[in-house]
């Protein structure tokens, strides 16, 4: 076998084997973050909603209203997708349970995404009034919503600040969407001009990298770039055309998405290890009897690619596909498409593998013919090597002339293997980061395509098919090379033992199809 072929094969094996370890080295494992307790909870120091409304109507002074302790008032919103709890303190989301997602494969507990990327009363409204931060306590006229089908509902909070500015926060829920249309409004009912800064704040007990190497913490998308804040950067701020900002982990996202792409100020912070915060800021400057409204979309949910892509605001870029995202994204779209009609991501992977093999068939056919021709040329190659064994430069020149004369590409036999490397890495990223394949079952013992085969059956089958494929492949004359090639199935089997079952399934099906292609090509008479 030609030296270049060996180099290509060895490099391919190195990339396949060391890629997961390279990711873990590049993104070192982090210790479990502690939940930050810096954010104050709603307690006896909050003014009542009723007093706030009275202050807005002028029956009591606003400052007097701020001193009275009250109990927290909650509103429950339930849809087929989630169950959310809102608090009247700042109109914040207190918890949000995703009905379609469990904590683990065998864990029946529903994911409370508010504990992951939007804890501590996130999406709350607060105001900078003359240098003092105020969190308004709103009235909460509605205690619960239960939406089904195509239902929609509104939750409207009203309150007043210490300077007499009346504020309103409205949420519009849809039964079939994670996105919540939100509007923040302010009304100046006083006789003087009022200026405050309005903030929407998200907080979470995450930062840095998780134990699989993926980012968690602040993320900002402007019209120019996407920024994932490192744990070393304690604070980042900007004022630009903002598409969205929020907090993320590998599978979930909390985001504020302005309805119109306008200039906003924003601040993202990592105040301590295992804690992060994102704040959208905008000024409210009102003359007497003036009013202002700012509309945005609140998102707190899973990073489902099709769901995020449908917003057309770049939210899908929150899914961290890695170096081969240009290939991983189309793969996920195709897998989602087939799963929609086949109802099984394992079958979708098989169909995708078949498509890839069909697309690569012309190259594979040429490669197989090249390998067969190389085998036929072995006696002449051996004779040239023997003839010019003392002159390496002359030998290489004569070999190249021989290849050229017989129209043989010496590296053609390994091209399919090399070209599979981007496909392999792209599928690896999809299986590790796409929430659609998280806990996705196949058949029988494979209950999670994103985890390893618990009984190692598919890696062993993969190794067996690779061994059969090697037996069918035209071999070199050198016995030492033949032995090394026959060791490759064993090496690959051990490499794949801890890979995601979906990735092993891809390679297994790929091998079976390659065996069929080899049989067909070798049984077809070659042209004279």
XYZ file of C-alpha atoms in Angstrom:
528
model
C 0.000 0.000 0.000
C 1.285 3.491 -0.871
C 2.752 5.590 1.946
C 0.286 8.442 1.329
C -2.615 6.048 1.764
C -1.223 4.940 5.115
C -0.784 8.515 6.255
C -4.392 9.363 5.292
C -5.780 6.274 7.062
C -3.777 6.896 10.222
C -4.788 10.562 10.348
C -8.447 9.580 9.860
C -8.258 7.133 12.754
C -6.537 9.688 14.971
C -9.232 12.306 14.284
C -12.088 9.861 14.912
C -10.585 8.483 18.102
C -9.311 11.653 19.717
C -12.095 14.102 18.768
C -14.224 13.482 21.926
C -11.124 13.712 24.123
C -9.997 16.881 22.336
C -13.373 18.455 23.099
C -13.085 17.535 26.776
C -9.507 18.856 26.915
C -10.438 22.104 25.184
C -13.467 22.495 27.468
C -12.287 21.190 30.864
C -14.827 19.764 33.269
C -16.324 22.236 35.712
C -17.357 21.596 39.275
C -21.075 21.643 40.007
C -22.175 25.271 40.425
C -23.709 26.420 43.658
C -26.985 28.276 43.479
C -26.401 31.958 44.074
C -28.305 33.503 46.932
C -27.554 37.101 46.044
C -30.974 37.733 44.593
C -33.534 38.655 47.213
C -36.688 36.568 47.381
C -40.164 38.012 47.752
C -40.878 38.429 51.439
C -42.388 40.704 54.041
C -40.641 43.835 52.769
C -42.657 44.187 49.537
C -45.490 46.689 49.212
C -48.917 45.359 48.399
C -50.403 45.528 44.915
C -53.544 47.113 46.325
C -51.554 49.928 47.929
C -49.586 50.416 44.714
C -52.793 50.878 42.748
C -54.113 53.267 45.375
C -50.928 55.303 45.106
C -51.346 55.468 41.346
C -54.851 56.851 41.841
C -53.598 59.468 44.289
C -55.430 58.175 47.379
C -52.162 57.524 49.268
C -48.612 58.701 48.658
C -46.333 56.388 46.671
C -43.584 56.527 49.336
C -46.058 55.461 52.009
C -47.025 52.491 49.865
C -43.414 51.271 49.753
C -43.205 50.691 53.494
C -46.052 48.216 53.945
C -45.178 44.462 53.961
C -47.346 42.071 51.910
C -47.553 38.443 50.834
C -46.510 37.279 47.379
C -49.302 36.657 44.859
C -48.891 33.949 42.222
C -50.550 33.249 38.887
C -50.419 29.770 37.300
C -50.389 29.367 33.515
C -50.768 25.849 32.132
C -50.577 24.785 28.474
C -49.913 21.420 26.767
C -46.225 22.411 26.642
C -45.548 23.804 30.098
C -46.816 24.809 33.514
C -45.552 28.231 34.604
C -45.856 30.186 37.830
C -45.684 33.989 37.692
C -45.182 36.315 40.633
C -46.536 39.830 41.056
C -43.106 40.989 42.258
C -41.758 42.541 39.088
C -44.040 40.411 36.917
C -41.430 37.628 36.966
C -41.444 33.933 36.089
C -40.992 31.948 39.282
C -40.954 28.466 37.702
C -41.662 26.814 34.359
C -41.982 23.035 34.011
C -41.609 21.534 30.530
C -44.127 18.734 30.160
C -42.328 17.049 27.239
C -38.905 16.822 28.888
C -37.748 14.683 31.816
C -34.677 15.139 33.984
C -33.217 11.780 32.908
C -33.947 8.730 30.766
C -35.379 6.841 33.762
C -36.249 9.894 35.837
C -39.955 10.802 35.746
C -39.356 14.294 37.171
C -40.284 17.011 34.665
C -37.582 19.544 33.796
C -38.130 22.854 35.562
C -36.239 25.068 33.131
C -36.462 27.987 35.551
C -34.002 26.129 37.789
C -31.534 25.854 34.890
C -31.368 29.093 32.919
C -33.908 31.463 34.502
C -33.999 31.122 38.283
C -34.411 33.760 41.010
C -37.574 35.383 39.637
C -36.299 35.984 36.115
C -37.771 38.219 33.422
C -38.649 40.592 36.254
C -39.114 44.293 35.639
C -37.167 46.725 37.763
C -36.565 50.462 37.474
C -33.719 52.821 38.264
C -35.473 55.762 39.922
C -32.948 58.491 40.734
C -30.216 55.936 41.345
C -32.387 53.609 43.446
C -33.472 50.228 41.990
C -37.174 49.554 42.522
C -38.967 46.308 41.774
C -42.666 47.190 41.444
C -45.281 45.011 43.049
C -48.077 44.602 40.553
C -51.715 43.810 40.978
C -52.536 40.293 39.768
C -56.202 40.127 38.777
C -56.015 36.599 37.349
C -54.922 33.618 39.454
C -54.774 30.872 36.827
C -55.022 30.057 33.109
C -55.497 26.664 31.506
C -54.995 26.780 27.731
C -55.598 24.053 25.158
C -55.701 23.776 21.370
C -55.252 27.204 19.799
C -56.230 29.149 22.941
C -54.647 32.484 23.796
C -54.806 34.428 27.048
C -53.557 37.714 28.515
C -52.082 38.390 31.924
C -51.891 42.120 32.671
C -49.977 43.448 35.668
C -50.339 47.096 36.808
C -48.452 49.021 39.471
C -46.828 52.309 40.402
C -43.314 53.525 41.202
C -42.256 55.794 44.065
C -42.160 58.820 41.732
C -45.780 58.292 40.713
C -45.049 56.670 37.319
C -47.719 54.073 36.543
C -46.291 50.920 34.951
C -47.890 47.982 33.203
C -46.638 44.597 32.058
C -48.657 42.373 29.737
C -48.049 38.743 28.798
C -49.885 37.051 25.908
C -49.770 33.237 26.041
C -50.429 30.760 23.227
C -51.284 27.162 24.024
C -49.084 25.805 21.224
C -45.917 27.903 21.722
C -43.120 28.468 24.216
C -42.874 32.096 23.091
C -44.744 34.619 25.240
C -45.529 37.979 23.688
C -44.685 40.653 26.257
C -45.217 44.388 26.490
C -43.860 46.865 29.042
C -45.709 50.171 29.274
C -45.405 53.316 31.391
C -47.834 56.214 31.926
C -46.952 59.564 33.461
C -50.006 60.697 35.412
C -48.074 63.347 37.309
C -47.748 67.053 36.538
C -44.000 66.916 35.919
C -41.705 65.151 33.484
C -40.426 61.753 34.640
C -37.268 59.916 33.601
C -36.348 56.393 34.713
C -34.417 53.430 33.325
C -36.395 50.248 32.802
C -34.658 46.874 33.183
C -35.735 43.316 32.329
C -33.515 40.891 34.260
C -32.755 37.178 33.882
C -30.650 35.350 36.486
C -29.436 31.750 36.699
C -27.087 29.510 38.716
C -24.852 28.695 35.715
C -21.662 30.013 34.124
C -18.573 28.849 32.236
C -18.620 25.362 30.691
C -20.615 22.315 31.718
C -19.055 18.867 32.219
C -19.503 18.045 28.514
C -17.704 21.198 27.370
C -20.677 23.300 26.268
C -21.241 26.925 27.226
C -23.641 27.928 29.959
C -24.365 31.482 30.986
C -24.862 34.828 29.192
C -25.302 34.899 25.428
C -25.964 37.977 23.259
C -26.915 38.223 19.580
C -26.547 41.620 17.923
C -26.871 42.518 14.253
C -23.103 41.987 13.928
C -22.131 38.966 16.047
C -22.998 36.293 18.587
C -21.185 36.548 21.930
C -20.930 33.797 24.529
C -19.559 35.289 27.718
C -16.663 33.442 29.336
C -16.541 32.944 33.068
C -13.382 35.079 33.199
C -15.289 38.087 31.814
C -17.162 39.272 34.863
C -19.140 41.937 33.022
C -19.915 42.857 29.424
C -22.046 45.792 28.298
C -23.151 47.209 24.999
C -25.551 49.482 23.180
C -26.377 48.325 19.693
C -28.994 46.845 17.414
C -29.978 43.896 19.531
C -31.587 40.764 18.150
C -31.821 38.985 21.509
C -29.999 38.268 24.748
C -30.340 35.748 27.513
C -28.863 32.836 29.431
C -28.269 29.314 28.158
C -27.015 25.849 28.877
C -26.533 23.027 26.382
C -30.219 22.168 26.020
C -32.248 25.157 27.302
C -32.477 28.886 26.687
C -33.968 31.914 28.426
C -34.089 34.889 26.071
C -35.520 38.364 25.634
C -36.210 39.070 21.952
C -37.135 42.654 20.982
C -39.996 42.680 18.481
C -38.240 45.331 16.414
C -34.483 45.280 15.915
C -33.638 48.603 17.553
C -30.833 50.047 19.662
C -30.953 48.727 23.219
C -28.497 48.818 26.067
C -27.654 45.496 27.625
C -25.532 44.171 30.446
C -24.379 40.585 31.035
C -22.614 39.567 34.220
C -20.922 36.616 35.881
C -20.776 38.001 39.436
C -19.396 34.736 40.852
C -18.592 31.184 39.787
C -21.843 29.368 39.083
C -23.913 32.535 38.733
C -24.858 34.725 35.785
C -27.224 37.524 34.865
C -28.473 39.233 31.692
C -30.240 42.595 31.680
C -32.046 44.459 28.903
C -32.116 48.210 29.554
C -34.019 51.065 27.939
C -34.848 54.647 29.002
C -38.346 55.861 29.812
C -38.583 59.656 29.458
C -42.139 60.951 29.683
C -43.661 64.404 29.713
C -46.825 64.967 31.777
C -49.627 62.704 30.448
C -47.056 60.944 28.280
C -46.914 57.183 27.647
C -44.436 54.669 26.208
C -44.558 51.000 25.195
C -41.837 48.485 24.395
C -42.731 45.086 22.922
C -40.560 41.991 23.086
C -40.881 38.225 23.146
C -40.107 36.175 26.224
C -38.703 32.707 25.583
C -38.000 30.104 28.236
C -37.762 26.587 26.863
C -35.852 23.904 24.980
C -33.417 24.589 22.142
C -35.514 22.856 19.506
C -33.909 23.803 16.201
C -37.085 24.123 14.124
C -38.802 26.088 16.906
C -35.976 28.604 17.231
C -35.414 28.840 13.478
C -39.078 29.723 12.966
C -38.629 33.021 14.825
C -36.193 34.269 12.136
C -34.182 36.234 14.685
C -31.087 34.022 14.827
C -32.226 32.209 17.979
C -31.136 28.912 16.421
C -27.530 30.101 16.775
C -27.902 29.424 20.506
C -27.457 25.723 19.648
C -23.707 25.132 19.927
C -22.935 22.751 17.034
C -19.184 23.305 17.155
C -16.674 23.399 14.302
C -18.820 21.575 11.765
C -22.069 23.488 12.299
C -22.314 24.095 8.533
C -22.902 20.353 8.160
C -24.527 19.573 11.521
C -27.442 21.968 10.974
C -28.564 20.407 7.654
C -28.201 16.948 9.218
C -30.482 17.927 12.105
C -33.041 19.433 9.711
C -33.058 16.188 7.698
C -33.311 14.040 10.833
C -36.193 16.151 12.157
C -37.945 15.868 8.804
C -37.715 12.078 8.697
C -38.626 11.720 12.374
C -41.758 13.769 11.737
C -42.994 11.096 9.318
C -41.247 7.968 10.625
C -41.595 8.657 14.339
C -38.146 7.290 15.209
C -34.789 9.068 15.123
C -32.963 5.747 14.770
C -34.766 5.054 11.499
C -34.116 8.678 10.516
C -30.357 8.096 11.027
C -30.541 4.968 8.837
C -32.322 6.886 6.067
C -29.769 9.726 6.311
C -26.944 7.174 6.057
C -28.485 5.702 2.913
C -28.753 9.179 1.364
C -25.111 9.943 2.160
C -23.979 6.617 0.646
C -25.974 7.275 -2.508
C -24.447 10.750 -2.853
C -20.942 9.354 -2.327
C -21.472 6.313 -4.580
C -19.662 7.704 -7.674
C -16.634 8.484 -5.529
C -16.871 5.118 -3.752
C -17.079 3.276 -7.052
C -14.027 5.086 -8.368
C -12.201 4.358 -5.128
C -12.990 0.643 -5.280
C -11.811 0.439 -8.875
C -8.642 2.283 -7.865
C -7.981 -0.230 -5.082
C -8.556 -3.162 -7.441
C -6.222 -1.627 -10.014
C -3.608 -1.025 -7.347
C -3.761 -4.702 -6.420
C -3.183 -5.699 -10.057
C -0.194 -3.353 -10.212
C 1.506 -4.874 -7.141
C 3.946 -7.105 -9.133
C 5.129 -4.167 -11.257
C 5.384 -1.916 -8.188
C 7.410 -4.582 -6.360
C 9.725 -4.932 -9.356
C 10.323 -1.162 -9.499
C 11.029 -1.011 -5.781
C 13.523 -3.851 -6.102
C 15.151 -2.333 -9.168
C 15.612 1.121 -7.604
C 15.899 0.210 -3.927
C 19.147 2.146 -3.703
C 17.691 5.294 -5.314
C 14.520 6.392 -3.498
C 14.003 9.503 -5.635
C 14.211 7.499 -8.869
C 11.901 4.834 -7.443
C 9.216 7.393 -6.523
C 9.487 8.978 -9.953
C 9.082 5.603 -11.686
C 6.096 4.736 -9.467
C 4.391 8.032 -10.327
C 5.000 7.352 -14.028
C 3.443 3.909 -13.562
C 0.368 5.410 -11.851
C 0.057 8.024 -14.579
C 0.418 5.482 -17.369
C -2.341 3.307 -15.949
C -4.466 6.297 -14.766
C -4.388 5.231 -11.105
C -4.785 7.579 -8.129
C -2.654 6.108 -5.300
C -4.721 7.853 -2.607
C -8.082 7.201 -4.281
C -8.740 4.153 -2.124
C -8.813 6.122 1.129
C -10.851 9.127 -0.040
C -14.228 7.770 1.195
C -12.736 7.245 4.668
C -11.268 10.757 4.747
C -14.484 12.375 3.506
C -16.464 10.592 6.211
C -14.578 12.472 8.945
C -16.634 15.719 8.637
C -19.819 13.623 8.470
C -18.758 11.704 11.579
C -17.950 14.855 13.584
C -21.126 16.643 12.454
C -23.282 13.688 13.561
C -21.313 13.496 16.803
C -22.207 17.137 17.533
C -25.862 16.645 16.590
C -26.208 13.642 18.898
C -24.519 15.434 21.787
C -26.125 18.870 21.553
C -29.526 18.529 19.831
C -32.271 18.271 22.439
C -34.435 16.487 19.856
C -32.164 13.426 20.176
C -31.790 13.685 23.964
C -33.302 10.460 25.348
C -34.568 9.547 21.840
C -35.190 5.762 21.714
C -34.531 3.396 18.817
C -35.611 -0.224 19.314
C -35.230 -2.930 21.968
C -32.252 -2.231 24.248
C -31.298 1.131 22.669
C -33.428 3.578 24.637
C -31.235 6.659 24.163
C -29.479 7.348 20.864
C -27.396 10.104 22.467
C -25.912 7.670 25.029
C -23.691 4.625 24.519
C -25.124 1.176 23.779
C -25.540 -0.271 27.305
C -24.754 -3.812 26.125
C -22.146 -2.916 23.448
C -24.000 -4.963 20.864
C -23.930 -2.381 18.069
C -20.165 -1.658 18.443
C -19.430 -5.395 18.187
C -21.672 -5.726 15.120
C -19.975 -2.686 13.650
C -16.578 -4.299 14.173
C -17.774 -7.555 12.581
C -19.051 -5.755 9.474
C -15.798 -3.826 9.235
C -13.856 -7.110 9.417
C -15.966 -8.562 6.600
C -15.427 -5.391 4.580
C -11.648 -5.724 5.029
C -11.767 -9.349 3.878
C -13.537 -8.240 0.690
C -11.123 -5.363 0.029
C -8.233 -6.048 -2.383
C -5.172 -6.444 -0.187
C -1.565 -5.460 -0.650
C 1.150 -8.055 -1.162
C 2.998 -7.054 1.998
C 1.814 -9.485 4.750
C 2.648 -6.967 7.489
C 0.308 -4.410 5.911
C -2.422 -7.040 5.611
C -2.155 -7.837 9.329
C -2.355 -4.170 10.289
C -5.424 -3.648 8.092
C -7.114 -6.636 9.718
C -6.455 -5.099 13.140
C -8.441 -1.963 12.236
C -11.865 -3.538 12.973
C -10.654 -4.428 16.470
C -9.308 -0.929 17.050
C -12.504 0.713 15.782
C -14.660 -1.583 17.937
C -12.903 -0.430 21.110
C -13.025 3.179 19.908
C -16.797 3.031 19.446
C -17.699 1.319 22.724
C -18.476 4.626 24.473
C -19.674 6.614 21.480
C -23.387 7.566 21.240
C -25.505 4.659 20.021
C -26.816 6.813 17.165
C -23.278 7.394 15.899
C -22.450 3.671 16.085
C -25.708 2.954 14.260
C -24.640 5.307 11.468
C -21.240 3.601 11.102
C -22.787 0.129 11.256
C -25.323 0.886 8.520
C -22.598 2.615 6.530
C -20.470 -0.558 6.691
C -23.357 -2.788 5.613
C -24.057 -0.516 2.637
C -20.341 -0.411 1.783
C -20.237 -4.219 1.745
C -23.160 -4.236 -0.674
C -21.495 -1.631 -2.874
C -18.210 -3.550 -2.895
C -19.941 -6.781 -3.840
C -21.806 -5.061 -6.667
C -18.738 -3.221 -8.028
C -16.424 -6.237 -7.855
C -19.002 -8.485 -9.508
C -19.433 -5.971 -12.333
C -16.913 -6.633 -15.126
C -14.412 -3.793 -15.469
C -14.098 -2.000 -18.807
C -11.149 -3.114 -20.916
